[in-house]
mmCIF file of C-alpha atoms and ligand atoms in Angstrom:
data_model
loop_
_atom_site.group_PDB
_atom_site.id
_atom_site.type_symbol
_atom_site.label_atom_id
_atom_site.label_comp_id
_atom_site.label_asym_id
_atom_site.label_seq_id
_atom_site.Cartn_x
_atom_site.Cartn_y
_atom_site.Cartn_z
ATOM 1 C CA MET P 1 -62.147 39.818 -82.140
ATOM 2 C CA GLU P 2 -65.505 37.627 -82.360
ATOM 3 C CA ALA P 3 -65.936 34.548 -84.255
ATOM 4 C CA LEU P 4 -68.640 31.819 -84.912
ATOM 5 C CA ALA P 5 -67.931 28.734 -83.083
ATOM 6 C CA ALA P 6 -69.377 25.281 -82.483
ATOM 7 C CA VAL P 7 -69.480 25.432 -78.603
ATOM 8 C CA LEU P 8 -69.901 22.068 -76.703
ATOM 9 C CA ASN P 9 -71.750 23.229 -73.598
ATOM 10 C CA GLU P 10 -72.065 19.725 -71.787
ATOM 11 C CA PRO P 11 -70.544 16.351 -72.306
ATOM 12 C CA SER P 12 -71.892 14.464 -75.493
ATOM 13 C CA SER P 13 -74.458 16.994 -76.350
ATOM 14 C CA ALA P 14 -75.116 18.730 -79.614
ATOM 15 C CA PHE P 15 -72.754 21.587 -80.822
ATOM 16 C CA SER P 16 -74.126 25.021 -80.389
ATOM 17 C CA LEU P 17 -73.242 27.728 -82.945
ATOM 18 C CA GLU P 18 -72.532 30.696 -80.873
ATOM 19 C CA THR P 19 -70.355 33.875 -81.140
ATOM 20 C CA ILE P 20 -67.166 33.738 -79.014
ATOM 21 C CA GLU P 21 -64.372 36.138 -78.205
ATOM 22 C CA VAL P 22 -60.979 35.362 -79.274
ATOM 23 C CA ALA P 23 -57.788 37.007 -77.742
ATOM 24 C CA GLU P 24 -55.007 38.479 -79.532
ATOM 25 C CA PRO P 25 -52.148 36.027 -80.044
ATOM 26 C CA ARG P 26 -49.453 36.056 -77.257
ATOM 27 C CA ALA P 27 -45.819 35.261 -77.663
ATOM 28 C CA GLY P 28 -45.293 32.279 -79.940
ATOM 29 C CA GLU P 29 -49.012 32.142 -80.870
ATOM 30 C CA VAL P 30 -50.822 32.497 -84.155
ATOM 31 C CA ARG P 31 -54.181 33.458 -84.799
ATOM 32 C CA VAL P 32 -55.744 31.659 -87.789
ATOM 33 C CA ALA P 33 -58.988 32.436 -89.824
ATOM 34 C CA ILE P 34 -60.150 28.626 -90.106
ATOM 35 C CA LYS P 35 -61.341 27.772 -93.641
ATOM 36 C CA ALA P 36 -61.939 24.063 -93.108
ATOM 37 C CA VAL P 37 -61.672 21.598 -90.271
ATOM 38 C CA GLY P 38 -61.950 17.857 -90.193
ATOM 39 C CA ILE P 39 -63.861 15.879 -87.593
ATOM 40 C CA CYS P 40 -61.651 13.314 -85.874
ATOM 41 C CA HIS P 41 -63.082 10.620 -83.433
ATOM 42 C CA THR P 42 -61.026 11.841 -80.696
ATOM 43 C CA ASP P 43 -63.023 15.153 -80.929
ATOM 44 C CA LEU P 44 -66.017 13.175 -79.755
ATOM 45 C CA VAL P 45 -63.981 11.300 -77.068
ATOM 46 C CA ILE P 46 -62.809 14.725 -75.699
ATOM 47 C CA GLY P 47 -66.306 15.934 -76.147
ATOM 48 C CA SER P 48 -67.621 12.913 -73.960
ATOM 49 C CA GLY P 49 -65.649 14.461 -70.974
ATOM 50 C CA LEU P 50 -63.698 10.981 -70.686
ATOM 51 C CA LEU P 51 -60.511 12.811 -70.400
ATOM 52 C CA GLY P 52 -61.572 15.085 -67.560
ATOM 53 C CA ASN P 53 -61.686 18.243 -69.721
ATOM 54 C CA ALA P 54 -63.826 21.235 -68.883
ATOM 55 C CA PHE P 55 -66.839 22.641 -70.375
ATOM 56 C CA PRO P 56 -68.059 24.726 -72.167
ATOM 57 C CA THR P 57 -65.253 23.962 -74.726
ATOM 58 C CA VAL P 58 -64.503 24.464 -78.322
ATOM 59 C CA LEU P 59 -62.939 21.293 -79.730
ATOM 60 C CA GLY P 60 -61.597 20.785 -83.283
ATOM 61 C CA HIS P 61 -57.883 19.694 -84.064
ATOM 62 C CA GLU P 62 -57.699 19.210 -88.006
ATOM 63 C CA GLY P 63 -57.731 22.776 -88.878
ATOM 64 C CA ALA P 64 -56.534 24.604 -92.026
ATOM 65 C CA GLY P 65 -56.747 28.233 -92.732
ATOM 66 C CA VAL P 66 -55.057 31.683 -93.206
ATOM 67 C CA VAL P 67 -52.821 33.396 -90.698
ATOM 68 C CA GLU P 68 -54.358 36.744 -89.510
ATOM 69 C CA ALA P 69 -52.037 37.735 -86.772
ATOM 70 C CA VAL P 70 -49.006 36.444 -84.933
ATOM 71 C CA GLY P 71 -47.553 36.986 -81.585
ATOM 72 C CA GLU P 72 -44.032 38.284 -80.665
ATOM 73 C CA GLY P 73 -41.100 36.001 -81.805
ATOM 74 C CA VAL P 74 -43.130 34.090 -84.366
ATOM 75 C CA SER P 75 -40.899 33.896 -87.680
ATOM 76 C CA SER P 76 -42.112 30.882 -89.631
ATOM 77 C CA VAL P 77 -45.443 32.361 -90.664
ATOM 78 C CA ARG P 78 -46.960 35.662 -91.215
ATOM 79 C CA PRO P 79 -50.262 37.095 -92.007
ATOM 80 C CA GLY P 80 -51.759 35.952 -95.272
ATOM 81 C CA ASP P 81 -50.005 32.536 -95.180
ATOM 82 C CA LYS P 82 -52.091 29.532 -95.717
ATOM 83 C CA VAL P 83 -51.401 26.873 -92.903
ATOM 84 C CA LEU P 84 -52.266 23.420 -91.627
ATOM 85 C CA LEU P 85 -52.637 22.939 -88.095
ATOM 86 C CA SER P 86 -51.703 19.828 -86.150
ATOM 87 C CA PHE P 87 -50.826 18.828 -82.582
ATOM 88 C CA ASN P 88 -48.853 20.909 -80.161
ATOM 89 C CA SER P 89 -45.484 20.060 -78.387
ATOM 90 C CA CYS P 90 -43.141 21.998 -76.093
ATOM 91 C CA GLY P 91 -40.237 22.001 -78.431
ATOM 92 C CA HIS P 92 -37.617 21.522 -75.623
ATOM 93 C CA CYS P 93 -38.088 18.158 -73.765
ATOM 94 C CA PRO P 94 -35.942 15.176 -74.957
ATOM 95 C CA ARG P 95 -38.567 13.784 -77.041
ATOM 96 C CA CYS P 96 -39.156 17.002 -78.956
ATOM 97 C CA THR P 97 -35.303 17.647 -79.370
ATOM 98 C CA HIS P 98 -34.887 14.263 -80.845
ATOM 99 C CA GLY P 99 -37.625 14.754 -83.186
ATOM 100 C CA ASP P 100 -40.489 12.873 -81.599
ATOM 101 C CA PRO P 101 -42.928 15.701 -80.632
ATOM 102 C CA ALA P 102 -45.982 13.246 -80.489
ATOM 103 C CA TYR P 103 -44.375 11.713 -77.414
ATOM 104 C CA CYS P 104 -43.548 15.320 -75.893
ATOM 105 C CA PHE P 105 -43.423 15.248 -72.097
ATOM 106 C CA GLU P 106 -46.061 17.991 -72.004
ATOM 107 C CA PHE P 107 -48.311 16.285 -74.790
ATOM 108 C CA PHE P 108 -51.405 16.148 -72.522
ATOM 109 C CA PRO P 109 -51.367 19.573 -71.178
ATOM 110 C CA LEU P 110 -50.446 21.108 -74.371
ATOM 111 C CA ASN P 111 -53.157 19.320 -76.463
ATOM 112 C CA MET P 112 -55.977 18.564 -73.984
ATOM 113 C CA ALA P 113 -55.730 20.645 -70.780
ATOM 114 C CA CYS P 114 -58.234 23.275 -72.131
ATOM 115 C CA THR P 115 -56.329 26.201 -70.990
ATOM 116 C CA ARG P 116 -52.785 27.999 -71.200
ATOM 117 C CA SER P 117 -50.215 26.760 -68.571
ATOM 118 C CA ASP P 118 -51.136 29.877 -66.539
ATOM 119 C CA GLY P 119 -54.694 28.999 -66.600
ATOM 120 C CA SER P 120 -55.923 31.600 -68.975
ATOM 121 C CA THR P 121 -58.045 30.701 -72.180
ATOM 122 C CA ARG P 122 -57.810 32.213 -75.614
ATOM 123 C CA LEU P 123 -61.476 31.854 -76.070
ATOM 124 C CA SER P 124 -64.356 33.372 -73.958
ATOM 125 C CA ARG P 125 -68.099 33.961 -74.210
ATOM 126 C CA GLY P 126 -69.639 37.166 -72.638
ATOM 127 C CA GLY P 127 -66.372 37.485 -70.697
ATOM 128 C CA THR P 128 -66.395 34.023 -69.106
ATOM 129 C CA PRO P 129 -63.586 31.608 -70.206
ATOM 130 C CA VAL P 130 -64.303 28.932 -72.645
ATOM 131 C CA ALA P 131 -61.914 25.748 -72.375
ATOM 132 C CA ASP P 132 -59.958 25.814 -75.462
ATOM 133 C CA ASN P 133 -56.501 24.497 -76.412
ATOM 134 C CA CYS P 134 -57.749 21.346 -78.202
ATOM 135 C CA PHE P 135 -54.658 19.911 -79.720
ATOM 136 C CA GLY P 136 -53.235 23.569 -79.306
ATOM 137 C CA GLN P 137 -55.851 25.074 -81.801
ATOM 138 C CA SER P 138 -59.802 24.371 -81.161
ATOM 139 C CA SER P 139 -60.502 24.788 -84.790
ATOM 140 C CA PHE P 140 -64.395 24.362 -84.514
ATOM 141 C CA ALA P 141 -64.504 28.074 -84.826
ATOM 142 C CA ALA P 142 -63.927 30.721 -87.709
ATOM 143 C CA LEU P 143 -60.759 31.962 -85.646
ATOM 144 C CA ALA P 144 -58.389 29.965 -83.837
ATOM 145 C CA VAL P 145 -55.241 30.642 -81.785
ATOM 146 C CA ALA P 146 -52.766 28.122 -82.664
ATOM 147 C CA ASN P 147 -48.922 27.950 -81.750
ATOM 148 C CA GLU P 148 -45.868 28.365 -83.949
ATOM 149 C CA ARG P 149 -44.962 24.786 -83.410
ATOM 150 C CA ASN P 150 -48.256 23.315 -84.570
ATOM 151 C CA VAL P 151 -48.693 25.338 -87.718
ATOM 152 C CA LEU P 152 -47.213 24.367 -90.975
ATOM 153 C CA LYS P 153 -46.911 27.061 -93.806
ATOM 154 C CA LEU P 154 -48.400 25.816 -97.070
ATOM 155 C CA ASP P 155 -48.131 26.878 -100.567
ATOM 156 C CA ASP P 156 -50.449 29.790 -101.735
ATOM 157 C CA GLY P 157 -52.256 27.410 -103.991
ATOM 158 C CA ALA P 158 -52.742 24.769 -101.235
ATOM 159 C CA ASP P 159 -56.518 23.321 -101.236
ATOM 160 C CA LEU P 160 -57.388 23.879 -97.482
ATOM 161 C CA ALA P 161 -60.507 21.901 -97.721
ATOM 162 C CA MET P 162 -58.754 18.885 -98.882
ATOM 163 C CA LEU P 163 -55.580 19.189 -96.839
ATOM 164 C CA ALA P 164 -57.311 19.791 -93.380
ATOM 165 C CA PRO P 165 -57.436 15.947 -92.352
ATOM 166 C CA LEU P 166 -53.635 15.459 -92.959
ATOM 167 C CA GLY P 167 -53.245 17.259 -89.601
ATOM 168 C CA CYS P 168 -54.530 14.355 -87.501
ATOM 169 C CA GLY P 169 -56.220 11.322 -89.078
ATOM 170 C CA VAL P 170 -54.354 10.828 -92.184
ATOM 171 C CA GLN P 171 -50.817 11.353 -90.616
ATOM 172 C CA THR P 172 -51.704 9.073 -87.837
ATOM 173 C CA GLY P 173 -52.776 6.154 -90.129
ATOM 174 C CA VAL P 174 -50.138 6.688 -92.799
ATOM 175 C CA GLY P 175 -47.406 7.199 -90.164
ATOM 176 C CA ALA P 176 -48.374 4.339 -87.941
ATOM 177 C CA VAL P 177 -47.413 1.996 -90.832
ATOM 178 C CA VAL P 178 -44.451 3.786 -92.397
ATOM 179 C CA ARG P 179 -42.930 5.621 -89.360
ATOM 180 C CA SER P 180 -44.124 3.816 -86.092
ATOM 181 C CA LEU P 181 -43.961 0.269 -87.445
ATOM 182 C CA LYS P 182 -41.376 1.072 -90.221
ATOM 183 C CA ALA P 183 -43.265 -1.442 -92.626
ATOM 184 C CA ARG P 184 -40.751 -2.966 -95.178
ATOM 185 C CA ALA P 185 -41.865 -3.986 -98.745
ATOM 186 C CA GLY P 186 -43.474 -7.521 -98.807
ATOM 187 C CA GLU P 187 -44.555 -7.448 -95.216
ATOM 188 C CA SER P 188 -48.220 -8.443 -94.723
ATOM 189 C CA LEU P 189 -50.387 -5.953 -92.794
ATOM 190 C CA VAL P 190 -53.715 -6.348 -90.877
ATOM 191 C CA VAL P 191 -55.673 -3.098 -90.202
ATOM 192 C CA ILE P 192 -58.433 -3.371 -87.777
ATOM 193 C CA GLY P 193 -61.044 -0.716 -88.392
ATOM 194 C CA GLY P 194 -61.865 0.953 -91.751
ATOM 195 C CA GLY P 195 -62.474 4.554 -90.597
ATOM 196 C CA ALA P 196 -60.381 7.456 -91.762
ATOM 197 C CA VAL P 197 -57.415 6.388 -89.861
ATOM 198 C CA GLY P 198 -57.698 2.787 -90.660
ATOM 199 C CA LEU P 199 -57.942 3.513 -94.373
ATOM 200 C CA SER P 200 -55.003 5.851 -94.189
ATOM 201 C CA ALA P 201 -53.011 2.968 -92.646
ATOM 202 C CA VAL P 202 -53.956 0.961 -95.758
ATOM 203 C CA ILE P 203 -52.609 3.696 -97.782
ATOM 204 C CA GLY P 204 -49.557 3.764 -95.809
ATOM 205 C CA GLY P 205 -49.108 -0.016 -96.454
ATOM 206 C CA THR P 206 -49.440 0.622 -100.252
ATOM 207 C CA LEU P 207 -46.591 3.396 -99.938
ATOM 208 C CA ALA P 208 -44.488 0.978 -98.028
ATOM 209 C CA GLY P 209 -45.268 -2.186 -100.518
ATOM 210 C CA CYS P 210 -46.990 -4.224 -97.919
ATOM 211 C CA ALA P 211 -48.858 -7.193 -99.269
ATOM 212 C CA PRO P 212 -51.257 -8.576 -98.603
ATOM 213 C CA ILE P 213 -53.206 -5.820 -96.884
ATOM 214 C CA VAL P 214 -56.241 -7.160 -95.024
ATOM 215 C CA VAL P 215 -58.786 -4.855 -93.364
ATOM 216 C CA ILE P 216 -61.211 -6.053 -90.642
ATOM 217 C CA GLU P 217 -64.293 -3.706 -90.613
ATOM 218 C CA PRO P 218 -67.915 -4.478 -90.052
ATOM 219 C CA GLN P 219 -69.441 -1.756 -92.329
ATOM 220 C CA ALA P 220 -69.979 -2.862 -96.036
ATOM 221 C CA ALA P 221 -69.194 0.790 -97.273
ATOM 222 C CA ARG P 222 -65.928 0.951 -95.402
ATOM 223 C CA ARG P 223 -64.827 -2.384 -96.631
ATOM 224 C CA ASP P 224 -65.571 -1.284 -100.127
ATOM 225 C CA MET P 225 -63.619 1.852 -99.700
ATOM 226 C CA ALA P 226 -60.673 -0.221 -98.244
ATOM 227 C CA LEU P 227 -60.380 -2.133 -101.380
ATOM 228 C CA GLN P 228 -60.511 1.079 -103.494
ATOM 229 C CA VAL P 229 -57.445 2.506 -101.614
ATOM 230 C CA GLY P 230 -55.339 -0.482 -101.637
ATOM 231 C CA ALA P 231 -56.595 -3.332 -99.474
ATOM 232 C CA THR P 232 -56.157 -6.696 -101.029
ATOM 233 C CA HIS P 233 -58.705 -8.571 -98.833
ATOM 234 C CA VAL P 234 -61.565 -7.440 -96.370
ATOM 235 C CA ILE P 235 -62.948 -9.358 -93.385
ATOM 236 C CA ASP P 236 -66.332 -8.811 -92.146
ATOM 237 C CA PRO P 237 -66.078 -9.622 -88.481
ATOM 238 C CA ALA P 238 -69.767 -9.897 -87.951
ATOM 239 C CA ALA P 239 -70.008 -12.651 -90.746
ATOM 240 C CA CYS P 240 -66.661 -14.437 -90.588
ATOM 241 C CA GLY P 241 -67.378 -16.474 -87.598
ATOM 242 C CA ASN P 242 -63.938 -16.224 -85.937
ATOM 243 C CA VAL P 243 -61.602 -13.254 -86.838
ATOM 244 C CA VAL P 244 -58.307 -15.217 -85.880
ATOM 245 C CA GLU P 245 -59.248 -18.041 -88.186
ATOM 246 C CA ALA P 246 -60.301 -15.584 -90.954
ATOM 247 C CA VAL P 247 -56.927 -13.814 -90.757
ATOM 248 C CA ARG P 248 -55.096 -17.212 -90.494
ATOM 249 C CA ALA P 249 -56.905 -18.260 -93.571
ATOM 250 C CA LEU P 250 -55.223 -15.649 -95.589
ATOM 251 C CA LEU P 251 -52.033 -15.598 -93.496
ATOM 252 C CA PRO P 252 -51.151 -19.055 -92.135
ATOM 253 C CA ALA P 253 -48.160 -17.880 -90.434
ATOM 254 C CA GLY P 254 -49.886 -14.794 -89.146
ATOM 255 C CA ALA P 255 -49.445 -11.118 -90.125
ATOM 256 C CA ASP P 256 -46.079 -9.199 -89.930
ATOM 257 C CA LEU P 257 -47.973 -5.952 -88.989
ATOM 258 C CA ILE P 258 -51.201 -5.271 -87.290
ATOM 259 C CA VAL P 259 -52.620 -1.794 -86.772
ATOM 260 C CA ASP P 260 -55.634 -1.373 -84.546
ATOM 261 C CA THR P 261 -57.760 1.705 -85.041
ATOM 262 C CA SER P 262 -60.852 0.523 -83.463
ATOM 263 C CA GLY P 263 -59.946 0.242 -79.711
ATOM 264 C CA HIS P 264 -62.572 -2.658 -79.720
ATOM 265 C CA MET P 265 -61.069 -4.755 -76.993
ATOM 266 C CA PRO P 266 -62.605 -8.247 -78.079
ATOM 267 C CA THR P 267 -60.743 -7.833 -81.313
ATOM 268 C CA VAL P 268 -57.567 -6.153 -79.916
ATOM 269 C CA GLU P 269 -57.229 -8.968 -77.416
ATOM 270 C CA GLN P 270 -57.017 -11.392 -80.295
ATOM 271 C CA THR P 271 -54.067 -9.585 -82.096
ATOM 272 C CA PRO P 272 -51.389 -11.793 -80.289
ATOM 273 C CA ASN P 273 -53.127 -14.769 -81.829
ATOM 274 C CA MET P 274 -52.895 -13.213 -85.358
ATOM 275 C CA ILE P 275 -49.325 -12.125 -85.492
ATOM 276 C CA ALA P 276 -46.225 -13.774 -87.074
ATOM 277 C CA THR P 277 -43.009 -14.304 -85.164
ATOM 278 C CA MET P 278 -41.219 -11.005 -84.845
ATOM 279 C CA GLY P 279 -44.533 -9.258 -85.746
ATOM 280 C CA ARG P 280 -45.341 -5.673 -84.683
ATOM 281 C CA ILE P 281 -48.619 -4.636 -83.292
ATOM 282 C CA GLY P 282 -49.444 -0.917 -83.313
ATOM 283 C CA LEU P 283 -52.159 0.432 -81.073
ATOM 284 C CA ILE P 284 -54.022 3.650 -82.340
ATOM 285 C CA GLY P 285 -57.634 3.250 -81.318
ATOM 286 C CA VAL P 286 -58.736 4.566 -77.943
ATOM 287 C CA PRO P 287 -60.784 2.131 -75.989
ATOM 288 C CA GLY P 288 -64.160 2.954 -74.539
ATOM 289 C CA ALA P 289 -62.790 2.397 -70.932
ATOM 290 C CA LEU P 290 -59.555 4.194 -70.168
ATOM 291 C CA ASP P 291 -58.505 1.450 -67.777
ATOM 292 C CA ALA P 292 -58.846 -1.306 -70.570
ATOM 293 C CA VAL P 293 -56.094 -3.833 -70.366
ATOM 294 C CA LEU P 294 -54.435 -5.899 -73.288
ATOM 295 C CA PRO P 295 -53.275 -9.192 -71.636
ATOM 296 C CA LEU P 296 -50.358 -10.710 -73.384
ATOM 297 C CA PRO P 297 -49.733 -14.656 -73.302
ATOM 298 C CA MET P 298 -46.207 -14.115 -71.824
ATOM 299 C CA VAL P 299 -44.236 -17.284 -73.099
ATOM 300 C CA GLN P 300 -46.120 -17.225 -76.434
ATOM 301 C CA TRP P 301 -45.252 -13.686 -76.618
ATOM 302 C CA LEU P 302 -41.597 -13.617 -75.584
ATOM 303 C CA THR P 303 -40.725 -16.661 -77.775
ATOM 304 C CA SER P 304 -42.492 -15.011 -80.843
ATOM 305 C CA GLY P 305 -39.996 -12.023 -80.636
ATOM 306 C CA GLY P 306 -43.227 -9.723 -81.053
ATOM 307 C CA THR P 307 -43.529 -5.934 -80.443
ATOM 308 C CA VAL P 308 -46.590 -4.066 -79.267
ATOM 309 C CA ARG P 309 -46.333 -0.223 -79.773
ATOM 310 C CA GLY P 310 -48.602 2.554 -78.730
ATOM 311 C CA ILE P 311 -48.793 5.185 -81.528
ATOM 312 C CA VAL P 312 -49.743 8.835 -81.239
ATOM 313 C CA GLU P 313 -50.243 10.878 -84.543
ATOM 314 C CA GLY P 314 -48.245 8.107 -86.607
ATOM 315 C CA ASP P 315 -44.933 9.422 -85.051
ATOM 316 C CA SER P 316 -45.352 12.615 -87.210
ATOM 317 C CA ASP P 317 -42.997 15.499 -86.660
ATOM 318 C CA ILE P 318 -45.126 17.799 -88.504
ATOM 319 C CA ALA P 319 -42.603 19.726 -90.466
ATOM 320 C CA GLY P 320 -40.826 16.798 -91.873
ATOM 321 C CA PHE P 321 -43.811 14.443 -92.520
ATOM 322 C CA LEU P 322 -46.853 16.484 -93.449
ATOM 323 C CA PRO P 323 -45.001 17.927 -96.561
ATOM 324 C CA GLU P 324 -44.203 14.467 -97.613
ATOM 325 C CA LEU P 325 -47.914 13.455 -97.345
ATOM 326 C CA ILE P 326 -48.846 16.665 -99.370
ATOM 327 C CA ALA P 327 -46.485 15.423 -102.046
ATOM 328 C CA HIS P 328 -47.817 12.032 -101.965
ATOM 329 C CA HIS P 329 -51.347 13.426 -102.362
ATOM 330 C CA ALA P 330 -50.411 15.686 -105.285
ATOM 331 C CA ALA P 331 -48.811 12.771 -107.119
ATOM 332 C CA GLY P 332 -52.095 10.599 -106.634
ATOM 333 C CA ARG P 333 -50.287 8.237 -104.155
ATOM 334 C CA LEU P 334 -52.409 9.161 -101.200
ATOM 335 C CA PRO P 335 -55.978 9.042 -102.377
ATOM 336 C CA PHE P 336 -57.643 10.008 -98.997
ATOM 337 C CA ASP P 337 -59.781 12.540 -100.901
ATOM 338 C CA ARG P 338 -62.050 9.557 -101.768
ATOM 339 C CA PHE P 339 -63.292 9.067 -98.297
ATOM 340 C CA VAL P 340 -63.617 12.804 -97.439
ATOM 341 C CA THR P 341 -67.216 14.323 -97.501
ATOM 342 C CA HIS P 342 -67.465 18.237 -97.247
ATOM 343 C CA TYR P 343 -70.197 19.948 -94.969
ATOM 344 C CA PRO P 344 -70.859 23.672 -94.410
ATOM 345 C CA PHE P 345 -69.429 24.539 -90.954
ATOM 346 C CA GLU P 346 -72.912 25.176 -89.731
ATOM 347 C CA GLN P 347 -73.912 21.474 -90.518
ATOM 348 C CA ILE P 348 -71.347 20.018 -87.786
ATOM 349 C CA ASN P 349 -74.041 17.961 -85.982
ATOM 350 C CA GLN P 350 -75.475 16.507 -89.089
ATOM 351 C CA ALA P 351 -71.934 15.718 -90.129
ATOM 352 C CA ILE P 352 -71.162 13.814 -86.827
ATOM 353 C CA ASP P 353 -74.672 12.077 -87.174
ATOM 354 C CA ASP P 354 -73.737 11.075 -90.655
ATOM 355 C CA GLY P 355 -70.577 9.624 -89.449
ATOM 356 C CA HIS P 356 -72.323 7.701 -86.827
ATOM 357 C CA HIS P 357 -74.682 6.062 -89.139
ATOM 358 C CA GLY P 358 -71.980 5.214 -91.846
ATOM 359 C CA ARG P 359 -73.393 7.740 -94.332
ATOM 360 C CA CYS P 360 -69.710 9.292 -94.447
ATOM 361 C CA ILE P 361 -66.267 8.250 -93.315
ATOM 362 C CA LYS P 362 -64.424 11.449 -93.061
ATOM 363 C CA PRO P 363 -66.460 14.750 -92.629
ATOM 364 C CA VAL P 364 -64.681 17.867 -93.294
ATOM 365 C CA LEU P 365 -66.477 21.180 -92.337
ATOM 366 C CA VAL P 366 -65.887 24.123 -94.676
ATOM 367 C CA PHE P 367 -66.265 27.730 -93.758
ATOM 368 C CA ALA P 368 -68.062 30.041 -96.274
HETATM 369 C C1 CXF K 401 -55.259 11.053 -80.022
HETATM 370 C C2 CXF K 401 -55.820 9.739 -79.374
HETATM 371 C C3 CXF K 401 -55.595 9.959 -77.830
HETATM 372 C C4 CXF K 401 -54.239 10.165 -77.537
HETATM 373 C C5 CXF K 401 -53.519 11.206 -78.239
HETATM 374 C C6 CXF K 401 -53.879 11.245 -79.673
HETATM 375 N N1 CXF K 401 -55.406 11.056 -81.363
HETATM 376 C C7 CXF K 401 -55.791 11.963 -82.072
HETATM 377 O O1 CXF K 401 -57.014 12.170 -82.453
HETATM 378 ZN ZN1 ZN K 402 -57.445 13.374 -84.233
#
């Protein structure tokens, strides 16, 4: 099969709209006609080559579409089903069998290694392999080959263009608060970064009954959005002078929960000074340098009883958590649609540029 794809030929270059070949699904695989795909910051991180991935490549990991064909043994979806795509996992390691697929022992090869385990790719261009397998989907293309484990069957009436970002950004932010940090009603929450993941963490805070909910974000439009989706206070780190003092002015004992979505190390390094005793810090944002270090003041930290947790995909298990989020959205409790902007698929470069310049928060590409 042939499909239009946004190919990234070199690290951090513009995406190039090209026709690629898409292989038939093998055992356990599912070919999906992509109808919408969100752009996540991680696409740009992988697109920079920082993780050592190969080029040319097709990225994209918040796909939503309609099943076209299934490989041998696939039983949970069939052609014609609407599906949401999320991250991949092996299904048989101790983390997967315990219900923690975001910490699958094979997470990196199954989501970022750019080939199948036997070295073959699902995508090619003029017969030459194209690195694929971005989160087990590579959905910046009209056709994607995903896996039964990372597709979720949706109702026939599902709005694919709206639900697409649930597969990574939204589940990551909401899940970080409600699943990873297990927020309790009345706990205070500080969210660093007001992008799609940070705003989703704010919504997670509202679902859990957190109060106050404080967002640290330099862009005014994002601070405004944070207040619209449930933040009680916002801090402009460029204007407040000292972020720790600004947090302590609102929360003299420190925050019960802090979620970092920025990966901005000068701020992340200050989190141990913003936290209350027994506070929990959740780390989501990937720093610009992969060898970045978060120093912990040992005596202060051990006597405070604090926890620092790394978080992948909000501890989602896909089949259990995503339906919960869809139900919250349908009931109006998950208003992430307020920060979604739709673009035609062909405008992928414009959408990324708009994101960089603060003209949109969560771009979602829609196929004609
Ligand atoms: C990623 C960030 C890097 C580690 C795996 C999960 N988040 C998704 O965009
Ligand atoms: Zn993502």
